[in-house]
Coordinates of C-alpha atoms and ligand atoms in Angstrom, one line a residue:
M300 CA -35.1 -150.9 121.7
S301 CA -35.4 -154.6 121.0
S302 CA -33.9 -157.2 123.2
S303 CA -32.4 -159.1 120.3
N304 CA -29.9 -156.5 119.2
R305 CA -29.6 -154.8 122.5
P306 CA -27.4 -151.7 122.7
T307 CA -23.6 -152.3 123.0
R308 CA -21.6 -152.0 126.3
L309 CA -20.5 -148.6 125.3
F310 CA -24.2 -147.6 125.5
F311 CA -24.3 -149.2 128.9
L312 CA -21.4 -147.2 130.1
L313 CA -23.1 -144.1 128.7
C314 CA -26.2 -145.0 130.6
C315 CA -24.2 -144.9 133.8
V316 CA -22.8 -141.5 132.9
G317 CA -26.2 -140.4 131.7
L318 CA -27.6 -141.2 135.1
L319 CA -25.2 -138.8 136.7
V320 CA -25.7 -136.0 134.1
L321 CA -29.4 -136.3 133.6
P322 CA -30.7 -134.6 136.7
T323 CA -28.6 -131.6 135.9
L324 CA -29.8 -131.6 132.4
G325 CA -33.3 -131.6 133.6
L326 CA -34.2 -134.6 131.6
P327 CA -37.1 -136.8 132.9
S328 CA -36.1 -139.1 135.8
G329 CA -35.8 -143.0 135.3
G330 CA -33.4 -142.5 132.4
P331 CA -32.8 -144.9 129.5
A332 CA -34.0 -148.5 129.8
P333 CA -31.3 -150.6 131.5
V334 CA -29.2 -152.8 129.3
V335 CA -30.7 -156.3 128.7
A336 CA -28.8 -159.4 127.9
P337 CA -28.7 -160.3 124.1
V338 CA -30.3 -163.4 122.8
I339 CA -31.9 -164.6 126.1
T340 CA -35.5 -165.5 125.7
D341 CA -38.2 -166.9 128.0
E342 CA -38.7 -169.8 125.4
A343 CA -35.1 -170.8 125.7
L344 CA -35.3 -170.8 129.5
R345 CA -38.5 -172.9 129.3
K346 CA -36.8 -175.4 127.0
H347 CA -33.7 -175.8 129.2
I348 CA -35.6 -176.1 132.5
S349 CA -38.2 -178.4 131.0
F350 CA -35.5 -180.8 129.8
L351 CA -33.4 -180.6 133.0
A352 CA -36.3 -181.0 135.3
S353 CA -38.1 -183.7 133.2
D354 CA -38.9 -187.1 134.7
D355 CA -36.6 -188.6 132.2
L356 CA -33.6 -187.2 134.1
K357 CA -34.9 -188.6 137.4
G358 CA -33.8 -185.8 139.6
R359 CA -30.2 -185.5 138.3
L360 CA -28.6 -187.4 141.2
P361 CA -24.8 -187.3 140.7
G362 CA -23.3 -190.5 139.2
T363 CA -26.7 -191.5 137.6
P364 CA -27.6 -191.5 133.8
G365 CA -29.9 -188.6 134.5
A366 CA -27.0 -186.4 135.7
E367 CA -24.9 -187.5 132.8
K368 CA -27.7 -186.5 130.4
A369 CA -27.9 -183.1 132.0
A370 CA -24.1 -182.7 131.8
R371 CA -24.1 -183.5 128.1
Y372 CA -27.1 -181.1 127.5
I373 CA -25.2 -178.3 129.2
A374 CA -22.0 -179.1 127.3
D375 CA -23.9 -178.9 124.0
G376 CA -25.2 -175.5 125.0
F377 CA -21.7 -174.3 125.8
K378 CA -20.6 -175.6 122.5
R379 CA -23.4 -173.8 120.6
A380 CA -22.4 -170.6 122.4
G381 CA -18.9 -171.0 121.1
L382 CA -17.1 -171.5 124.4
T383 CA -13.8 -173.3 124.8
P384 CA -14.0 -176.6 126.8
L385 CA -11.8 -176.2 130.0
G386 CA -12.3 -179.5 131.8
D387 CA -9.7 -182.2 132.2
H388 CA -12.0 -184.4 130.1
G389 CA -13.1 -181.9 127.4
W390 CA -16.1 -180.0 128.7
Y391 CA -16.0 -182.1 131.9
Q392 CA -13.9 -181.8 135.1
E393 CA -14.2 -185.2 136.8
F394 CA -14.0 -185.6 140.5
P395 CA -14.6 -188.5 142.9
F396 CA -17.3 -188.5 145.5
I397 CA -18.7 -191.1 148.0
A398 CA -21.9 -192.2 146.3
K399 CA -22.9 -195.0 148.5
V400 CA -21.8 -197.6 151.0
K401 CA -22.1 -201.3 150.8
L402 CA -21.6 -204.2 153.2
G403 CA -18.0 -205.1 153.9
A404 CA -16.9 -208.7 154.5
K405 CA -16.5 -208.5 158.3
N406 CA -20.1 -208.3 159.8
R407 CA -21.0 -210.4 162.8
F408 CA -23.7 -210.3 165.5
A409 CA -24.1 -213.0 168.1
W410 CA -25.6 -213.0 171.5
T411 CA -25.3 -215.6 174.3
R412 CA -27.5 -216.4 177.3
D413 CA -27.1 -219.3 179.6
G414 CA -24.2 -220.6 177.4
R415 CA -26.4 -220.7 174.3
T416 CA -25.3 -218.5 171.4
T417 CA -27.6 -217.2 168.7
A418 CA -25.8 -216.0 165.6
A419 CA -27.7 -213.4 163.6
R420 CA -27.8 -213.4 159.8
V421 CA -26.4 -210.3 158.1
D422 CA -29.0 -208.5 155.9
E423 CA -31.8 -210.6 157.5
D424 CA -31.5 -210.0 161.2
F425 CA -29.0 -207.3 161.4
R426 CA -27.0 -204.8 159.3
P427 CA -24.2 -202.3 160.1
L428 CA -25.0 -198.6 159.7
S429 CA -23.1 -196.5 157.2
F430 CA -21.3 -194.6 159.9
T431 CA -20.3 -197.6 162.0
S432 CA -16.7 -197.7 163.2
P433 CA -15.2 -201.0 162.2
A434 CA -13.8 -202.3 165.5
P435 CA -15.1 -205.7 166.7
V436 CA -16.4 -205.5 170.3
E437 CA -18.2 -207.6 172.8
G438 CA -20.0 -206.8 176.1
D439 CA -23.0 -207.2 178.3
A440 CA -26.3 -205.9 176.8
V441 CA -28.2 -203.0 178.4
F442 CA -31.6 -201.8 177.2
A443 CA -31.6 -197.9 177.2
G444 CA -35.1 -197.2 176.0
F445 CA -35.0 -194.7 173.1
G446 CA -31.4 -193.8 173.8
I447 CA -32.3 -190.2 174.7
S448 CA -30.6 -188.2 177.4
A449 CA -32.3 -184.8 177.6
A450 CA -33.2 -184.2 181.2
D451 CA -32.8 -180.4 180.9
D452 CA -34.3 -179.9 177.5
A453 CA -37.1 -182.6 177.3
Q454 CA -37.3 -183.6 181.0
Y455 CA -36.6 -187.1 179.8
D456 CA -33.5 -189.3 180.3
D457 CA -33.3 -193.0 179.4
Y458 CA -29.8 -193.1 180.9
A459 CA -30.7 -191.8 184.3
G460 CA -29.2 -194.2 186.9
L461 CA -28.1 -196.6 184.1
D462 CA -24.5 -198.0 184.0
V463 CA -23.5 -198.5 180.4
K464 CA -19.8 -198.2 180.8
D465 CA -18.1 -200.8 178.5
K466 CA -21.5 -202.3 177.8
I467 CA -23.4 -202.7 174.5
V468 CA -26.4 -200.4 174.5
V469 CA -29.6 -201.6 172.8
V470 CA -32.2 -198.9 172.0
L471 CA -35.6 -198.4 170.4
P472 CA -36.1 -196.3 167.2
Y473 CA -37.1 -192.7 167.3
S474 CA -38.7 -191.4 170.6
P475 CA -41.6 -191.8 173.0
A476 CA -43.5 -189.6 170.6
G477 CA -42.7 -191.7 167.6
S478 CA -40.9 -190.3 164.5
N479 CA -42.8 -186.9 164.5
P480 CA -40.0 -184.2 164.2
H481 CA -42.3 -181.5 165.7
T482 CA -42.3 -182.7 169.3
K483 CA -39.9 -182.0 172.2
F484 CA -38.0 -185.1 171.1
G485 CA -37.7 -183.8 167.5
K486 CA -33.9 -183.3 167.7
Y487 CA -33.2 -186.7 169.3
L488 CA -34.7 -189.0 166.6
T489 CA -31.6 -189.8 164.5
V490 CA -29.4 -192.7 165.1
R491 CA -26.4 -190.3 164.8
Y492 CA -27.6 -188.6 167.9
K493 CA -28.2 -191.9 169.7
A494 CA -24.7 -192.9 168.8
L495 CA -23.1 -189.8 170.2
T496 CA -25.1 -190.1 173.4
A497 CA -24.2 -193.8 173.9
R498 CA -20.5 -193.1 173.2
T499 CA -20.5 -190.1 175.6
K500 CA -22.0 -192.4 178.3
G501 CA -19.1 -194.8 177.8
A502 CA -20.8 -197.6 175.8
K503 CA -18.8 -199.9 173.6
A504 CA -21.4 -200.1 170.8
L505 CA -24.9 -199.1 169.8
V506 CA -27.5 -201.5 168.6
V507 CA -30.7 -199.9 167.4
I508 CA -33.9 -201.9 166.9
V509 CA -35.6 -201.1 163.6
E510 CA -39.0 -199.4 163.2
D511 CA -40.5 -202.0 160.9
D512 CA -41.4 -205.7 161.5
T513 CA -40.0 -206.5 158.1
F514 CA -36.3 -205.9 158.5
K515 CA -35.7 -205.4 154.8
E516 CA -38.2 -202.6 154.6
S517 CA -36.6 -200.6 157.4
Q518 CA -35.5 -197.1 156.7
I519 CA -33.3 -197.1 159.7
A520 CA -31.4 -200.2 158.6
R521 CA -31.1 -198.9 155.0
L522 CA -27.4 -198.8 154.1
R523 CA -26.8 -195.3 152.7
Y524 CA -24.1 -192.7 153.0
D525 CA -25.3 -189.6 154.9
D526 CA -22.9 -187.2 153.2
A527 CA -20.8 -186.7 156.3
S528 CA -17.3 -188.1 156.7
G529 CA -16.1 -189.2 160.1
D530 CA -17.7 -192.4 161.5
A531 CA -19.7 -192.4 164.8
G532 CA -16.7 -193.4 166.9
L533 CA -18.2 -196.7 167.9
P534 CA -19.8 -199.7 166.2
C535 CA -23.4 -199.0 165.2
L536 CA -25.7 -201.9 164.0
A537 CA -29.4 -202.2 163.4
I538 CA -31.2 -205.4 164.4
S539 CA -34.7 -206.8 163.6
R540 CA -37.5 -206.5 166.1
Q541 CA -37.7 -210.4 166.1
M542 CA -34.1 -210.6 167.2
A543 CA -34.6 -208.1 169.9
N544 CA -37.7 -209.9 171.2
A545 CA -35.7 -213.1 171.4
M546 CA -33.0 -211.3 173.4
F547 CA -35.4 -209.7 175.8
A548 CA -37.1 -213.0 176.6
G549 CA -40.5 -212.0 178.0
K550 CA -40.6 -208.3 177.3
T551 CA -41.4 -207.3 173.7
V552 CA -40.2 -204.3 171.6
A553 CA -43.8 -203.2 170.8
G554 CA -44.7 -203.6 174.5
L555 CA -41.8 -201.5 175.7
E556 CA -42.4 -198.8 173.1
Q557 CA -46.1 -198.5 174.2
S558 CA -45.5 -198.6 178.0
I559 CA -42.7 -196.0 177.9
A560 CA -44.7 -193.8 175.5
A561 CA -47.8 -194.1 177.7
A562 CA -46.0 -193.3 180.9
S563 CA -43.6 -191.0 179.1
K564 CA -41.2 -192.4 181.7
P565 CA -38.0 -194.4 180.9
D566 CA -37.8 -198.1 181.6
S567 CA -34.2 -199.0 181.0
F568 CA -32.6 -202.2 182.3
P569 CA -29.6 -204.6 181.9
V570 CA -30.7 -207.4 179.5
A571 CA -30.2 -210.2 182.0
G572 CA -27.6 -212.7 181.1
V573 CA -27.2 -211.5 177.6
H574 CA -23.6 -211.0 176.2
I575 CA -23.2 -209.6 172.7
A576 CA -20.3 -210.0 170.3
L577 CA -20.5 -207.8 167.1
E578 CA -18.6 -206.3 164.3
G579 CA -19.7 -204.0 161.6
E580 CA -17.9 -203.2 158.4
V581 CA -19.1 -201.1 155.4
V582 CA -17.2 -200.1 152.3
K583 CA -17.6 -196.6 150.8
E584 CA -18.1 -196.6 147.1
T585 CA -16.9 -193.6 145.2
Q586 CA -18.3 -192.5 141.8
T587 CA -17.3 -189.8 139.4
G588 CA -19.0 -186.5 139.4
R589 CA -18.7 -184.0 136.5
N590 CA -18.5 -180.3 136.5
V591 CA -19.1 -178.8 133.1
V592 CA -16.6 -176.0 132.3
G593 CA -16.6 -173.6 129.3
L594 CA -14.4 -170.5 128.8
L595 CA -15.2 -167.3 126.9
E596 CA -11.8 -165.8 126.2
G597 CA -11.6 -162.1 127.1
S598 CA -10.8 -159.5 124.4
D599 CA -8.2 -157.5 126.4
P600 CA -4.6 -158.9 126.2
T601 CA -4.1 -158.1 129.9
L602 CA -7.5 -158.3 131.5
R603 CA -8.3 -161.6 129.8
N604 CA -5.9 -163.2 132.4
E605 CA -8.4 -162.3 135.1
I606 CA -11.4 -164.6 135.1
I607 CA -15.0 -164.0 136.1
V608 CA -16.8 -167.2 137.1
I609 CA -20.5 -167.5 136.4
G610 CA -21.8 -170.7 138.0
A611 CA -24.7 -172.8 139.2
H612 CA -25.1 -176.4 140.3
Y613 CA -27.1 -178.8 138.0
D614 CA -27.4 -181.8 140.3
H615 CA -30.3 -182.5 142.5
L616 CA -31.7 -185.2 144.8
G617 CA -32.8 -188.0 142.5
L618 CA -35.5 -190.0 144.1
G619 CA -35.1 -188.5 147.5
G620 CA -33.0 -189.6 150.5
P621 CA -30.5 -187.4 152.4
G622 CA -31.5 -183.8 152.0
S623 CA -35.1 -184.5 150.8
L624 CA -38.0 -183.0 152.8
A625 CA -40.4 -185.5 151.2
E626 CA -42.4 -187.8 153.6
K627 CA -41.2 -190.8 151.7
E628 CA -38.5 -191.8 149.2
G629 CA -38.9 -193.1 145.7
Q630 CA -40.5 -190.0 144.0
I631 CA -38.6 -188.0 141.3
H632 CA -37.3 -184.7 142.7
N633 CA -37.4 -182.7 139.5
G634 CA -35.6 -179.7 140.9
A635 CA -37.0 -177.2 138.4
D636 CA -36.1 -174.2 140.6
D637 CA -33.3 -176.1 142.5
N638 CA -31.4 -175.7 140.4
A639 CA -32.5 -176.2 136.7
S640 CA -33.3 -172.5 136.9
G641 CA -29.7 -171.5 137.7
T642 CA -28.3 -174.0 135.2
A643 CA -30.5 -172.6 132.4
G644 CA -29.2 -169.2 133.6
V645 CA -25.6 -170.1 133.1
M646 CA -26.3 -171.5 129.6
E647 CA -28.2 -168.4 128.5
L648 CA -25.6 -166.0 130.0
A649 CA -23.0 -167.9 128.1
A650 CA -24.9 -167.4 124.9
A651 CA -25.5 -163.7 125.8
F652 CA -21.9 -162.9 126.4
A653 CA -20.8 -164.8 123.4
A654 CA -23.1 -162.6 121.4
T655 CA -21.9 -159.4 123.1
K656 CA -19.9 -157.1 120.9
P657 CA -17.3 -156.1 121.6
R658 CA -16.4 -159.2 123.7
P659 CA -15.9 -158.6 127.4
K660 CA -12.3 -157.6 128.3
R661 CA -11.9 -160.2 131.1
S662 CA -12.4 -163.8 130.4
I663 CA -15.6 -165.4 131.7
L664 CA -15.7 -169.0 132.9
F665 CA -19.1 -170.7 132.9
I666 CA -19.3 -173.7 135.3
A667 CA -22.2 -176.1 136.0
F668 CA -21.3 -177.8 139.2
S669 CA -22.3 -181.3 140.3
A670 CA -22.7 -182.8 143.8
E671 CA -23.7 -179.5 145.4
E672 CA -26.5 -181.2 147.2
K673 CA -24.0 -183.6 148.7
G674 CA -22.1 -180.8 150.3
L675 CA -20.7 -178.4 147.7
I676 CA -18.4 -181.3 146.5
G677 CA -18.1 -180.2 142.9
S678 CA -17.2 -176.6 143.6
A679 CA -14.9 -177.5 146.5
F680 CA -13.1 -179.8 144.1
Y681 CA -13.0 -177.1 141.5
V682 CA -11.3 -174.5 143.7
E683 CA -8.7 -177.1 144.9
H684 CA -8.0 -178.2 141.3
P685 CA -8.7 -175.1 139.1
P686 CA -8.1 -176.1 135.4
Q687 CA -7.9 -172.4 134.4
K688 CA -4.6 -172.0 136.3
P689 CA -2.4 -170.0 136.3
R690 CA -5.0 -167.4 135.5
A691 CA -6.6 -166.2 138.7
I692 CA -10.3 -165.9 139.4
A693 CA -11.3 -162.3 140.0
A694 CA -14.9 -162.9 141.1
M695 CA -17.6 -165.5 141.2
L696 CA -21.3 -165.1 140.6
N697 CA -23.5 -168.0 141.7
M698 CA -27.1 -168.6 140.8
D699 CA -29.1 -171.1 142.9
M700 CA -32.9 -171.1 142.7
I701 CA -33.6 -168.0 140.6
G702 CA -36.8 -169.4 139.0
R703 CA -39.5 -168.3 141.5
L704 CA -39.4 -164.5 141.4
R705 CA -42.3 -163.2 143.5
D706 CA -43.1 -159.5 144.0
D707 CA -39.9 -158.6 142.3
K708 CA -38.0 -159.9 145.3
L709 CA -34.4 -161.0 144.8
T710 CA -31.8 -161.8 147.5
V711 CA -28.2 -161.0 146.7
Q712 CA -25.7 -162.4 149.2
G713 CA -22.0 -161.7 149.3
I714 CA -22.2 -157.9 149.2
G715 CA -19.7 -157.7 152.0
T716 CA -17.0 -159.6 150.1
S717 CA -16.0 -156.6 148.0
P718 CA -16.4 -152.8 148.4
D719 CA -17.2 -152.8 144.7
W720 CA -20.4 -154.8 145.0
R721 CA -22.9 -152.5 146.6
P722 CA -22.6 -149.5 144.2
L723 CA -22.3 -151.9 141.3
V724 CA -25.3 -154.0 142.2
E725 CA -27.4 -150.9 142.9
R726 CA -26.3 -149.3 139.6
A727 CA -27.3 -152.5 137.7
N728 CA -30.7 -152.4 139.3
G729 CA -31.9 -149.2 137.5
G730 CA -34.8 -148.3 135.3
E731 CA -38.4 -149.7 135.2
A732 CA -37.1 -153.3 135.5
K733 CA -36.1 -152.5 139.1
L734 CA -36.0 -155.5 141.4
A735 CA -36.8 -155.4 145.1
L736 CA -33.3 -156.4 146.4
T737 CA -32.4 -157.9 149.8
L738 CA -28.7 -157.5 150.1
G739 CA -26.7 -159.8 152.4
E740 CA -23.1 -159.3 153.5
D741 CA -22.0 -162.9 154.1
G742 CA -19.8 -164.7 151.5
Y743 CA -20.5 -168.1 153.2
G744 CA -23.8 -169.8 152.5
P745 CA -25.5 -173.0 151.5
S746 CA -24.3 -173.0 147.9
D747 CA -21.3 -173.1 145.6
H748 CA -20.1 -169.5 146.0
S749 CA -19.0 -170.5 149.5
S750 CA -16.3 -172.7 148.0
F751 CA -14.8 -169.7 146.2
Y752 CA -15.2 -167.2 149.1
K753 CA -13.2 -169.5 151.3
K754 CA -10.4 -168.9 148.7
Q755 CA -10.6 -165.2 149.3
I756 CA -12.5 -164.5 146.0
P757 CA -15.2 -161.9 146.0
V758 CA -18.6 -163.6 145.4
L759 CA -22.2 -162.8 144.7
F760 CA -25.1 -165.2 145.2
F761 CA -28.5 -164.7 143.5
F762 CA -31.6 -166.4 145.0
T763 CA -35.3 -165.7 144.5
G764 CA -36.2 -167.3 147.9
N765 CA -37.4 -170.4 149.5
H766 CA -40.8 -171.9 148.9
P767 CA -42.9 -174.9 150.0
D768 CA -41.6 -177.1 147.1
Y769 CA -38.0 -176.8 148.2
H770 CA -36.3 -180.2 148.2
R771 CA -39.7 -181.9 147.5
P772 CA -40.9 -183.8 144.4
T773 CA -43.2 -180.8 143.8
D774 CA -40.4 -178.5 142.7
D775 CA -41.7 -178.6 139.1
V776 CA -41.5 -176.6 135.8
D777 CA -45.1 -175.3 135.9
K778 CA -44.1 -173.2 139.0
I779 CA -41.2 -171.4 137.3
N780 CA -41.7 -167.7 136.6
F781 CA -39.9 -167.5 133.2
P782 CA -40.2 -163.7 132.6
G783 CA -39.1 -163.2 136.2
E784 CA -36.0 -165.4 135.7
H785 CA -35.3 -163.5 132.5
R786 CA -35.3 -160.2 134.5
V787 CA -33.0 -161.7 137.0
L788 CA -30.6 -162.8 134.3
D789 CA -30.6 -159.4 132.7
F790 CA -29.6 -158.0 136.1
V791 CA -26.9 -160.6 136.5
Y792 CA -25.7 -159.9 133.0
R793 CA -25.4 -156.2 133.8
I794 CA -23.3 -156.9 136.9
A795 CA -21.1 -159.5 135.2
D796 CA -20.7 -157.1 132.2
A797 CA -19.5 -154.3 134.4
V798 CA -17.1 -156.6 136.4
A799 CA -15.7 -158.0 133.2
N800 CA -14.9 -154.6 131.8
Q801 CA -14.0 -152.3 134.7
P802 CA -10.4 -151.3 134.9
A803 CA -9.6 -152.9 138.2
K804 CA -11.0 -156.3 139.3
P805 CA -13.2 -156.2 142.5
A806 CA -11.1 -155.9 145.6
Y807 CA -11.6 -158.8 148.1
V808 CA -12.5 -158.1 151.7
K809 CA -13.5 -160.5 154.5
A810 CA -17.2 -159.9 155.0
K811 CA -18.3 -158.5 158.3
S812 CA -20.3 -161.0 160.2
E813 CA -23.9 -160.3 159.9
D814 CA -25.9 -160.0 163.1
P815 CA -26.3 -163.6 164.1
A816 CA -29.9 -163.0 164.9
A817 CA -30.3 -162.1 161.2
R818 CA -29.4 -165.6 160.3
T819 CA -31.8 -168.5 160.5
S820 CA -31.2 -170.2 163.8
G821 CA -31.3 -173.8 162.5
G822 CA -32.4 -174.7 166.0
F823 CA -29.3 -173.3 167.7
R824 CA -29.4 -171.0 170.7
V825 CA -25.8 -170.1 170.3
Y826 CA -23.5 -168.6 167.7
L827 CA -19.8 -169.6 167.4
G828 CA -19.0 -168.3 163.9
T829 CA -17.2 -171.5 162.7
I830 CA -17.4 -172.5 159.1
P831 CA -17.2 -176.4 158.9
D832 CA -15.6 -178.1 155.9
Y833 CA -18.2 -180.7 155.0
N834 CA -15.9 -182.4 152.6
A835 CA -12.9 -183.0 154.8
Q836 CA -12.3 -186.7 155.3
V837 CA -11.2 -186.4 159.0
Q838 CA -12.2 -187.6 162.4
G839 CA -13.6 -184.4 163.9
V840 CA -14.7 -181.3 162.1
R841 CA -12.1 -179.4 160.0
L842 CA -12.7 -175.7 159.8
D843 CA -12.8 -173.9 156.5
G844 CA -12.6 -170.6 158.4
V845 CA -14.2 -168.5 161.1
R846 CA -16.4 -165.4 160.8
E847 CA -14.8 -162.1 161.5
N848 CA -15.1 -160.9 165.2
S849 CA -17.1 -164.1 166.0
P850 CA -16.6 -166.0 169.3
A851 CA -14.5 -168.5 167.4
A852 CA -12.3 -165.8 166.0
K853 CA -11.9 -164.3 169.4
T854 CA -10.8 -167.7 170.7
G855 CA -8.2 -167.8 168.0
L856 CA -9.7 -170.7 166.0
K857 CA -8.7 -170.6 162.3
A858 CA -9.0 -172.3 158.9
G859 CA -7.4 -175.7 159.0
D860 CA -8.0 -176.4 162.7
V861 CA -9.7 -179.7 163.3
L862 CA -12.3 -179.5 166.1
V863 CA -12.2 -182.8 168.2
G864 CA -13.8 -181.7 171.5
L865 CA -16.5 -179.3 172.6
N866 CA -17.8 -178.8 176.1
G867 CA -16.2 -181.9 177.3
R868 CA -17.7 -184.0 174.5
E869 CA -15.6 -185.8 171.9
I870 CA -16.4 -184.6 168.4
K871 CA -16.0 -187.3 165.7
N872 CA -18.1 -185.7 162.8
V873 CA -20.3 -182.8 161.9
Y874 CA -23.4 -184.6 163.4
D875 CA -21.7 -184.7 166.8
Y876 CA -20.8 -181.0 166.4
T877 CA -24.4 -180.1 165.5
Y878 CA -25.8 -182.0 168.5
V879 CA -23.4 -180.6 171.1
L880 CA -23.9 -177.0 169.7
Q881 CA -27.6 -177.5 170.5
E882 CA -26.8 -178.0 174.1
L883 CA -24.7 -174.9 174.6
K884 CA -25.9 -171.8 176.4
P885 CA -25.0 -168.2 175.3
D886 CA -22.3 -166.5 177.4
Q887 CA -21.4 -169.7 179.3
E888 CA -17.7 -170.3 178.7
I889 CA -16.8 -173.8 177.5
E890 CA -13.7 -175.7 176.4
V891 CA -12.9 -176.4 172.8
V892 CA -10.3 -178.9 171.8
I893 CA -8.6 -178.7 168.4
L894 CA -5.8 -180.3 166.4
R895 CA -3.6 -177.7 164.7
G896 CA -1.2 -179.7 162.6
T897 CA 0.3 -182.2 165.1
E898 CA -0.5 -180.0 168.1
K899 CA -3.6 -180.6 170.4
L900 CA -4.8 -177.4 171.9
T901 CA -7.5 -176.8 174.5
L902 CA -9.0 -173.3 174.4
K903 CA -11.7 -171.3 176.2
L904 CA -14.6 -170.1 174.1
T905 CA -17.7 -168.1 175.1
P906 CA -20.6 -168.7 172.8
G907 CA -22.6 -165.7 171.5
K908 CA -26.3 -165.4 171.5
R909 CA -28.0 -166.3 168.3
Ligands
ZN2383 ZN1 -29.6 -175.7 145.1

């Protein structure tokens, strides 16, 4: 049987029946070869991935020419397949996202000692940080070492015995162990953490000294959006080492870094006689992202109103920055596996289903999402503004990193989101092309299917696993397993084909929470079961939902609640939430404060063990 004119769906259905009958008929086991997707070839996959992951597209950062080229390439593929454009701009569904931040007009930093005031120059001596809160403040200066308060965890506390209430805290970059993330100070390196700590201690503002003698070269002072809404809740500015030395009069930044590191003992002090007045303002710049959307109309007059979504994100990290695991920025992150592989998969499955005779009964919507790496922004926008309305989405199949099949291993997440999935997935994995499947229940996860699951849509997520090139410039075409990806796509084709033709659409169920221990800890000791909405533009953390039977569910938290306090700490953004989570202990009851509509509620919650 050749792949080009693969047997029709009827044959596939027969296969299924055959499998049942065969044993009784005494025919040899293994049965007929499983159905493969028409027209898909390794060469076509190589062509797509080579183009999408080429240096020319410069890592496909949303809003850049490289991402636009990718979107046009995908649209051309959908057009060749004979799909119908279903965006609000032809093939494209446009959506806004915060691409970067730039300096606002109101930036000021001046310090006074003995009646003499020194005014710093913006962009030369100081700069606001992207998550600064805009309020102008003034106060006495206090030097708080590296701004770390971790007496329990790291036996180190720069704030021990230090009064910073209503003062302006000045801190060193990173930690006594430098910027190395693999030390006991690893989780205290970021300025977001230092901001939360200074705010919790009652400081009026945080001033962080940069790591580089050349202010303009500083990574810390770089003005860039860190993909989290919600500012730090206090003004946060970076100053040059020269400016700090002038303020310290006698002591030097380098000297303090060395002496504290050598003794591994804090050396915090009020900066005698220094009063600071500052203001930081940044402006968020939005750009337009583009989802690419194409429809294959179903053949059945009724079932065509139920839509199966086959999707993948096509954006990636550009030259690095937030999300990159590369040592330094500036290198093209080609993103061959993440996620040129999934994007090529969507294009090839579109061609395969368009060539399938008879046409599937349900309609199939092929979507290439953008801004996934920035927090699932494209898919979140899609589910809030679905252009296919009023037709409903019956199921969503998401492919993210399917290009590195090793030892036949494929992870399929979302099994717990419909009772239909397990038997269907296992049936589709028949014959000699059998894959070694790892099935996961959860519908939530770090990719676009999560946006659909939160809308009570059954989802499946296909993933060939992590690898050392993940989110690094080395995620290149030469490491893609093309025959392996082809097998994965045949498997996805069989699943989608079955869903698109079965009498009833898959039933949705809320997935049982997997054993928390099964999940990667992410450095947390506790498990709450909350699902943060990374896109909500709020102060605090809006919940997309909570996991079934989780501590959060037992406390009564629900989708739409905005979490503004945890364990006595104010929560202004997802970073605050992450840091406070790291401090919690299993089975120790804490208070959680939420806004539910206009109501402010304080509830008791007992974290579970991770
Ligand atoms: Zn990805």
